[in-house]
GROMACS .gro file of N, CA and C in nm:
model
  396
    1MET      N    1   0.085  -0.118   0.000
    1MET     CA    2   0.000   0.000   0.000
    1MET      C    3   0.089   0.123   0.000
    2THR      N    4   0.060   0.214  -0.089
    2THR     CA    5   0.132   0.341  -0.091
    2THR      C    6   0.038   0.453  -0.049
    3SER      N    7   0.096   0.561  -0.002
    3SER     CA    8   0.012   0.672   0.041
    3SER      C    9  -0.063   0.734  -0.075
    4SER      N   10  -0.012   0.719  -0.199
    4SER     CA   11  -0.083   0.776  -0.314
    4SER      C   12  -0.209   0.697  -0.347
    5ALA      N   13  -0.213   0.569  -0.311
    5ALA     CA   14  -0.333   0.489  -0.336
    5ALA      C   15  -0.447   0.532  -0.244
    6TYR      N   16  -0.413   0.580  -0.125
    6TYR     CA   17  -0.510   0.627  -0.027
    6TYR      C   18  -0.461   0.763   0.024
    7PRO      N   19  -0.482   0.867  -0.054
    7PRO     CA   20  -0.417   0.996  -0.023
    7PRO      C   21  -0.456   1.057   0.112
    8LYS      N   22  -0.571   1.025   0.164
    8LYS     CA   23  -0.612   1.086   0.291
    8LYS      C   24  -0.583   0.999   0.413
    9LEU      N   25  -0.543   0.876   0.391
    9LEU     CA   26  -0.522   0.783   0.502
    9LEU      C   27  -0.422   0.835   0.605
   10LEU      N   28  -0.316   0.894   0.560
   10LEU     CA   29  -0.212   0.940   0.651
   10LEU      C   30  -0.220   1.089   0.680
   11SER      N   31  -0.330   1.152   0.640
   11SER     CA   32  -0.346   1.294   0.668
   11SER      C   33  -0.426   1.314   0.796
   12PRO      N   34  -0.400   1.424   0.867
   12PRO     CA   35  -0.473   1.451   0.992
   12PRO      C   36  -0.622   1.473   0.967
   13ILE      N   37  -0.701   1.452   1.071
   13ILE     CA   38  -0.845   1.477   1.063
   13ILE      C   39  -0.892   1.530   1.198
   14ALA      N   40  -0.975   1.632   1.194
   14ALA     CA   41  -1.034   1.689   1.316
   14ALA      C   42  -1.164   1.616   1.346
   15ILE      N   43  -1.177   1.570   1.470
   15ILE     CA   44  -1.301   1.507   1.516
   15ILE      C   45  -1.339   1.579   1.645
   16GLY      N   46  -1.440   1.661   1.638
   16GLY     CA   47  -1.478   1.742   1.754
   16GLY      C   48  -1.364   1.836   1.789
   17ASN      N   49  -1.322   1.835   1.913
   17ASN     CA   50  -1.212   1.920   1.959
   17ASN      C   51  -1.076   1.853   1.949
   18SER      N   52  -1.071   1.733   1.896
   18SER     CA   53  -0.945   1.659   1.885
   18SER      C   54  -0.901   1.651   1.739
   19VAL      N   55  -0.772   1.645   1.721
   19VAL     CA   56  -0.716   1.623   1.588
   19VAL      C   57  -0.637   1.494   1.592
   20LEU      N   58  -0.674   1.400   1.506
   20LEU     CA   59  -0.600   1.275   1.493
   20LEU      C   60  -0.490   1.296   1.391
   21LYS      N   61  -0.372   1.242   1.418
   21LYS     CA   62  -0.257   1.265   1.331
   21LYS      C   63  -0.269   1.197   1.196
   22ASN      N   64  -0.353   1.095   1.188
   22ASN     CA   65  -0.384   1.026   1.063
   22ASN      C   66  -0.520   0.960   1.080
   23ARG      N   67  -0.556   0.878   0.987
   23ARG     CA   68  -0.689   0.814   0.992
   23ARG      C   69  -0.679   0.664   1.017
   24VAL      N   70  -0.570   0.624   1.078
   24VAL     CA   71  -0.548   0.483   1.110
   24VAL      C   72  -0.596   0.459   1.253
   25ILE      N   73  -0.699   0.376   1.266
   25ILE     CA   74  -0.760   0.346   1.395
   25ILE      C   75  -0.745   0.196   1.421
   26PHE      N   76  -0.695   0.163   1.539
   26PHE     CA   77  -0.685   0.022   1.577
   26PHE      C   78  -0.817  -0.017   1.641
   27ALA      N   79  -0.886  -0.113   1.582
   27ALA     CA   80  -1.017  -0.156   1.630
   27ALA      C   81  -1.004  -0.236   1.759
   28SER      N   82  -1.110  -0.239   1.834
   28SER     CA   83  -1.114  -0.311   1.960
   28SER      C   84  -1.093  -0.460   1.938
   29VAL      N   85  -1.005  -0.518   2.018
   29VAL     CA   86  -0.985  -0.663   2.020
   29VAL      C   87  -0.980  -0.706   2.166
   30TYR      N   88  -1.029  -0.823   2.192
   30TYR     CA   89  -1.020  -0.876   2.328
   30TYR      C   90  -0.883  -0.941   2.344
   31THR      N   91  -0.805  -0.894   2.441
   31THR     CA   92  -0.671  -0.947   2.462
   31THR      C   93  -0.663  -1.049   2.574
   32GLY      N   94  -0.752  -1.037   2.673
   32GLY     CA   95  -0.743  -1.124   2.791
   32GLY      C   96  -0.623  -1.094   2.878
   33MET      N   97  -0.562  -0.977   2.858
   33MET     CA   98  -0.440  -0.943   2.932
   33MET      C   99  -0.465  -0.869   3.063
   34ALA      N  100  -0.586  -0.825   3.088
   34ALA     CA  101  -0.616  -0.759   3.216
   34ALA      C  102  -0.623  -0.866   3.326
   35ARG      N  103  -0.593  -0.827   3.448
   35ARG     CA  104  -0.604  -0.919   3.562
   35ARG      C  105  -0.660  -0.842   3.680
   36ASP      N  106  -0.754  -0.906   3.749
   36ASP     CA  107  -0.816  -0.846   3.867
   36ASP      C  108  -0.867  -0.705   3.838
   37PHE      N  109  -0.927  -0.689   3.720
   37PHE     CA  110  -0.989  -0.564   3.676
   37PHE      C  111  -0.889  -0.451   3.650
   38GLN      N  112  -0.761  -0.482   3.642
   38GLN     CA  113  -0.656  -0.381   3.629
   38GLN      C  114  -0.584  -0.393   3.495
   39VAL      N  115  -0.526  -0.280   3.453
   39VAL     CA  116  -0.435  -0.280   3.338
   39VAL      C  117  -0.305  -0.346   3.385
   40THR      N  118  -0.263  -0.449   3.315
   40THR     CA  119  -0.137  -0.518   3.348
   40THR      C  120  -0.025  -0.458   3.262
   41PRO      N  121   0.099  -0.485   3.299
   41PRO     CA  122   0.210  -0.440   3.213
   41PRO      C  123   0.198  -0.494   3.070
   42GLN      N  124   0.148  -0.616   3.055
   42GLN     CA  125   0.133  -0.674   2.922
   42GLN      C  126   0.029  -0.597   2.840
   43LEU      N  127  -0.084  -0.563   2.901
   43LEU     CA  128  -0.188  -0.487   2.830
   43LEU      C  129  -0.136  -0.348   2.796
   44HIS      N  130  -0.068  -0.286   2.890
   44HIS     CA  131  -0.008  -0.154   2.868
   44HIS      C  132   0.086  -0.160   2.747
   45ASP      N  133   0.178  -0.256   2.748
   45ASP     CA  134   0.277  -0.267   2.640
   45ASP      C  135   0.213  -0.299   2.506
   46PHE      N  136   0.107  -0.381   2.507
   46PHE     CA  137   0.035  -0.416   2.384
   46PHE      C  138  -0.015  -0.291   2.314
   47HIS      N  139  -0.079  -0.202   2.390
   47HIS     CA  140  -0.135  -0.082   2.328
   47HIS      C  141  -0.030   0.023   2.297
   48VAL      N  142   0.070   0.035   2.381
   48VAL     CA  143   0.177   0.133   2.353
   48VAL      C  144   0.253   0.093   2.227
   49ALA      N  145   0.269  -0.036   2.202
   49ALA     CA  146   0.336  -0.082   2.080
   49ALA      C  147   0.259  -0.036   1.956
   50ARG      N  148   0.128  -0.039   1.961
   50ARG     CA  149   0.048   0.006   1.847
   50ARG      C  150   0.056   0.158   1.832
   51ALA      N  151   0.057   0.227   1.944
   51ALA     CA  152   0.072   0.372   1.940
   51ALA      C  153   0.208   0.408   1.880
   52ARG      N  154   0.311   0.339   1.923
   52ARG     CA  155   0.446   0.363   1.872
   52ARG      C  156   0.453   0.334   1.721
   53ALA      N  157   0.375   0.237   1.675
   53ALA     CA  158   0.373   0.202   1.533
   53ALA      C  159   0.304   0.306   1.447
   54GLY      N  160   0.231   0.399   1.509
   54GLY     CA  161   0.176   0.510   1.433
   54GLY      C  162   0.026   0.522   1.425
   55VAL      N  163  -0.048   0.433   1.491
   55VAL     CA  164  -0.194   0.451   1.484
   55VAL      C  165  -0.233   0.581   1.554
   56ALA      N  166  -0.338   0.643   1.504
   56ALA     CA  167  -0.383   0.771   1.560
   56ALA      C  168  -0.474   0.751   1.680
   57ALA      N  169  -0.544   0.639   1.684
   57ALA     CA  170  -0.637   0.611   1.794
   57ALA      C  171  -0.652   0.461   1.811
   58ILE      N  172  -0.681   0.422   1.934
   58ILE     CA  173  -0.705   0.282   1.968
   58ILE      C  174  -0.840   0.275   2.037
   59VAL      N  175  -0.927   0.189   1.987
   59VAL     CA  176  -1.052   0.160   2.056
   59VAL      C  177  -1.021   0.046   2.152
   60MET      N  178  -1.026   0.076   2.281
   60MET     CA  179  -0.992  -0.023   2.383
   60MET      C  180  -1.097  -0.133   2.389
   61GLU      N  181  -1.057  -0.249   2.437
   61GLU     CA  182  -1.152  -0.358   2.458
   61GLU      C  183  -1.255  -0.314   2.563
   62PRO      N  184  -1.371  -0.376   2.569
   62PRO     CA  185  -1.474  -0.331   2.663
   62PRO      C  186  -1.427  -0.329   2.808
   63PHE      N  187  -1.459  -0.221   2.876
   63PHE     CA  188  -1.429  -0.205   3.018
   63PHE      C  189  -1.558  -0.224   3.097
   64LEU      N  190  -1.547  -0.290   3.211
   64LEU     CA  191  -1.664  -0.313   3.296
   64LEU      C  192  -1.703  -0.186   3.369
   65MET      N  193  -1.832  -0.160   3.377
   65MET     CA  194  -1.877  -0.038   3.443
   65MET      C  195  -1.944  -0.063   3.577
   66TRP      N  196  -1.960  -0.188   3.617
   66TRP     CA  197  -2.022  -0.221   3.745
   66TRP      C  198  -1.930  -0.312   3.824
   67GLY      N  199  -1.940  -0.305   3.954
   67GLY     CA  200  -1.871  -0.401   4.038
   67GLY      C  201  -1.954  -0.528   4.045
   68GLY      N  202  -1.908  -0.624   4.117
   68GLY     CA  203  -1.986  -0.746   4.133
   68GLY      C  204  -1.928  -0.861   4.054
   69PRO      N  205  -1.996  -0.974   4.056
   69PRO     CA  206  -1.944  -1.093   3.989
   69PRO      C  207  -1.924  -1.069   3.840
   70SER      N  208  -1.808  -1.095   3.792
   70SER     CA  209  -1.779  -1.078   3.651
   70SER      C  210  -1.643  -1.138   3.621
   71ALA      N  211  -1.606  -1.133   3.494
   71ALA     CA  212  -1.476  -1.183   3.453
   71ALA      C  213  -1.367  -1.090   3.504
   72HIS      N  214  -1.267  -1.145   3.567
   72HIS     CA  215  -1.158  -1.065   3.621
   72HIS      C  216  -1.054  -1.032   3.516
   73VAL      N  217  -1.080  -1.068   3.390
   73VAL     CA  218  -0.984  -1.042   3.283
   73VAL      C  219  -1.028  -0.925   3.196
   74GLN      N  220  -1.108  -0.837   3.254
   74GLN     CA  221  -1.144  -0.712   3.189
   74GLN      C  222  -1.106  -0.599   3.283
   75VAL      N  223  -1.069  -0.486   3.226
   75VAL     CA  224  -1.041  -0.368   3.307
   75VAL      C  225  -1.175  -0.311   3.353
   76ALA      N  226  -1.181  -0.269   3.477
   76ALA     CA  227  -1.303  -0.209   3.532
   76ALA      C  228  -1.284  -0.058   3.543
   77VAL      N  229  -1.391   0.014   3.530
   77VAL     CA  230  -1.388   0.160   3.543
   77VAL      C  231  -1.496   0.207   3.640
   78HIS      N  232  -1.525   0.125   3.740
   78HIS     CA  233  -1.631   0.160   3.834
   78HIS      C  234  -1.578   0.216   3.965
   79GLY      N  235  -1.450   0.235   3.975
   79GLY     CA  236  -1.392   0.291   4.096
   79GLY      C  237  -1.261   0.361   4.067
   80ARG      N  238  -1.206   0.421   4.168
   80ARG     CA  239  -1.080   0.496   4.150
   80ARG      C  240  -0.957   0.405   4.147
   81ASP      N  241  -0.976   0.277   4.182
   81ASP     CA  242  -0.862   0.185   4.187
   81ASP      C  243  -0.790   0.172   4.053
   82GLN      N  244  -0.862   0.192   3.945
   82GLN     CA  245  -0.806   0.170   3.812
   82GLN      C  246  -0.746   0.297   3.750
   83LEU      N  247  -0.768   0.412   3.810
   83LEU     CA  248  -0.732   0.538   3.745
   83LEU      C  249  -0.583   0.555   3.719
   84ASP      N  250  -0.498   0.520   3.812
   84ASP     CA  251  -0.355   0.541   3.792
   84ASP      C  252  -0.302   0.463   3.672
   85ASP      N  253  -0.340   0.336   3.662
   85ASP     CA  254  -0.293   0.255   3.550
   85ASP      C  255  -0.352   0.303   3.418
   86LEU      N  256  -0.478   0.344   3.419
   86LEU     CA  257  -0.540   0.396   3.297
   86LEU      C  258  -0.475   0.527   3.256
   87ARG      N  259  -0.446   0.612   3.352
   87ARG     CA  260  -0.379   0.739   3.322
   87ARG      C  261  -0.239   0.714   3.265
   88SER      N  262  -0.168   0.619   3.322
   88SER     CA  263  -0.035   0.584   3.273
   88SER      C  264  -0.041   0.535   3.128
   89LEU      N  265  -0.139   0.451   3.098
   89LEU     CA  266  -0.156   0.400   2.962
   89LEU      C  267  -0.191   0.514   2.866
   90ALA      N  268  -0.284   0.599   2.905
   90ALA     CA  269  -0.324   0.712   2.820
   90ALA      C  270  -0.205   0.805   2.795
   91ASP      N  271  -0.126   0.831   2.898
   91ASP     CA  272  -0.009   0.918   2.883
   91ASP      C  273   0.094   0.855   2.790
   92ALA      N  274   0.119   0.725   2.806
   92ALA     CA  275   0.218   0.657   2.723
   92ALA      C  276   0.174   0.654   2.576
   93ALA      N  277   0.047   0.629   2.552
   93ALA     CA  278  -0.003   0.632   2.414
   93ALA      C  279   0.003   0.775   2.360
   94GLY      N  280  -0.034   0.870   2.443
   94GLY     CA  281  -0.032   1.011   2.404
   94GLY      C  282   0.108   1.059   2.369
   95ASP      N  283   0.210   1.003   2.431
   95ASP     CA  284   0.348   1.039   2.398
   95ASP      C  285   0.380   1.008   2.252
   96HIS      N  286   0.303   0.920   2.191
   96HIS     CA  287   0.321   0.884   2.050
   96HIS      C  288   0.212   0.946   1.963
   97GLY      N  289   0.137   1.041   2.019
   97GLY     CA  290   0.033   1.109   1.942
   97GLY      C  291  -0.091   1.025   1.920
   98CYS      N  292  -0.114   0.927   2.006
   98CYS     CA  293  -0.226   0.834   1.991
   98CYS      C  294  -0.333   0.862   2.097
   99HIS      N  295  -0.458   0.863   2.053
   99HIS     CA  296  -0.572   0.879   2.143
   99HIS      C  297  -0.628   0.742   2.179
  100LEU      N  298  -0.678   0.728   2.301
  100LEU     CA  299  -0.745   0.605   2.342
  100LEU      C  300  -0.894   0.631   2.354
  101LEU      N  301  -0.973   0.541   2.302
  101LEU     CA  302  -1.118   0.548   2.313
  101LEU      C  303  -1.163   0.431   2.399
  102CYS      N  304  -1.234   0.461   2.505
  102CYS     CA  305  -1.278   0.357   2.597
  102CYS      C  306  -1.424   0.323   2.568
  103GLN      N  307  -1.453   0.196   2.559
  103GLN     CA  308  -1.592   0.154   2.548
  103GLN      C  309  -1.629   0.082   2.677
  104ILE      N  310  -1.736   0.129   2.737
  104ILE     CA  311  -1.779   0.066   2.861
  104ILE      C  312  -1.882  -0.041   2.829
  105GLN      N  313  -1.888  -0.142   2.913
  105GLN     CA  314  -1.976  -0.254   2.886
  105GLN      C  315  -2.048  -0.296   3.012
  106ASP      N  316  -2.172  -0.325   2.996
  106ASP     CA  317  -2.248  -0.396   3.098
  106ASP      C  318  -2.328  -0.501   3.024
  107PRO      N  319  -2.302  -0.628   3.046
  107PRO     CA  320  -2.373  -0.731   2.972
  107PRO      C  321  -2.519  -0.744   3.012
  108GLY      N  322  -2.562  -0.671   3.115
  108GLY     CA  323  -2.702  -0.680   3.155
  108GLY      C  324  -2.740  -0.823   3.190
  109ARG      N  325  -2.850  -0.870   3.132
  109ARG     CA  326  -2.893  -1.006   3.159
  109ARG      C  327  -2.817  -1.108   3.077
  110GLY      N  328  -2.739  -1.061   2.979
  110GLY     CA  329  -2.664  -1.154   2.895
  110GLY      C  330  -2.567  -1.236   2.978
  111TYR      N  331  -2.554  -1.361   2.946
  111TYR     CA  332  -2.471  -1.451   3.025
  111TYR      C  333  -2.419  -1.561   2.933
  112HIS      N  334  -2.291  -1.592   2.943
  112HIS     CA  335  -2.232  -1.692   2.855
  112HIS      C  336  -2.205  -1.824   2.926
  113GLY      N  337  -2.242  -1.834   3.052
  113GLY     CA  338  -2.223  -1.957   3.127
  113GLY      C  339  -2.348  -2.043   3.123
  114THR      N  340  -2.346  -2.151   3.200
  114THR     CA  341  -2.463  -2.237   3.208
  114THR      C  342  -2.555  -2.186   3.317
  115GLY      N  343  -2.682  -2.210   3.301
  115GLY     CA  344  -2.779  -2.167   3.400
  115GLY      C  345  -2.818  -2.021   3.383
  116ARG      N  346  -2.898  -1.973   3.475
  116ARG     CA  347  -2.948  -1.837   3.469
  116ARG      C  348  -2.858  -1.743   3.549
  117LYS      N  349  -2.837  -1.625   3.496
  117LYS     CA  350  -2.755  -1.524   3.564
  117LYS      C  351  -2.841  -1.456   3.670
  118LEU      N  352  -2.818  -1.490   3.795
  118LEU     CA  353  -2.902  -1.440   3.904
  118LEU      C  354  -2.858  -1.303   3.955
  119PHE      N  355  -2.739  -1.259   3.920
  119PHE     CA  356  -2.685  -1.134   3.972
  119PHE      C  357  -2.689  -1.022   3.868
  120ALA      N  358  -2.776  -1.033   3.769
  120ALA     CA  359  -2.780  -0.936   3.659
  120ALA      C  360  -2.827  -0.798   3.705
  121VAL      N  361  -2.769  -0.698   3.643
  121VAL     CA  362  -2.817  -0.561   3.656
  121VAL      C  363  -2.880  -0.529   3.522
  122ALA      N  364  -3.009  -0.512   3.520
  122ALA     CA  365  -3.079  -0.492   3.393
  122ALA      C  366  -3.208  -0.413   3.417
  123PRO      N  367  -3.265  -0.356   3.312
  123PRO     CA  368  -3.387  -0.279   3.328
  123PRO      C  369  -3.511  -0.365   3.348
  124SER      N  370  -3.497  -0.496   3.337
  124SER     CA  371  -3.612  -0.584   3.350
  124SER      C  372  -3.574  -0.707   3.431
  125ALA      N  373  -3.669  -0.757   3.509
  125ALA     CA  374  -3.646  -0.879   3.585
  125ALA      C  375  -3.665  -1.005   3.500
  126LEU      N  376  -3.717  -0.989   3.379
  126LEU     CA  377  -3.739  -1.103   3.292
  126LEU      C  378  -3.606  -1.158   3.243
  127PRO      N  379  -3.596  -1.290   3.232
  127PRO     CA  380  -3.470  -1.348   3.186
  127PRO      C  381  -3.447  -1.317   3.038
  128ASP      N  382  -3.322  -1.311   3.002
  128ASP     CA  383  -3.281  -1.293   2.863
  128ASP      C  384  -3.291  -1.428   2.795
  129ASP      N  385  -3.369  -1.437   2.688
  129ASP     CA  386  -3.389  -1.568   2.623
  129ASP      C  387  -3.261  -1.623   2.560
  130LEU      N  388  -3.158  -1.541   2.543
  130LEU     CA  389  -3.032  -1.589   2.487
  130LEU      C  390  -2.939  -1.642   2.596
  131SER      N  391  -2.977  -1.626   2.722
  131SER     CA  392  -2.889  -1.665   2.832
  131SER      C  393  -2.929  -1.797   2.896
  132TRP      N  394  -3.015  -1.870   2.837
  132TRP     CA  395  -3.058  -1.997   2.895
  132TRP      C  396  -2.988  -2.111   2.830
   0.00000   0.00000   0.00000
């Protein structure tokens, strides 16, 4: 791929109050590198490597927005415990001109295990027909 084939790909673009250095966005992927709801050194290095490679923005894997029973291999954003590591990651990516986009997730009644999810936070007490 040459820049002449895609003349705008490597040019800056303004989105709201931010300017991305190019139009290369790393899409969200599940890494499984978080532990105990925290950013690990491995997760930090994974994203900083992409920032160093030149992407303008990274869509982070889903972050949990509620406490309670859940997978411990996702970063949580429901308390202040995670802020220092998240700030460090954002600063390190920013050092390479890369923006981080966080997507928050609450699976609601959705459940990937066996049986019914009894601890769901959802707008309805009715079971999710996909979770049985």
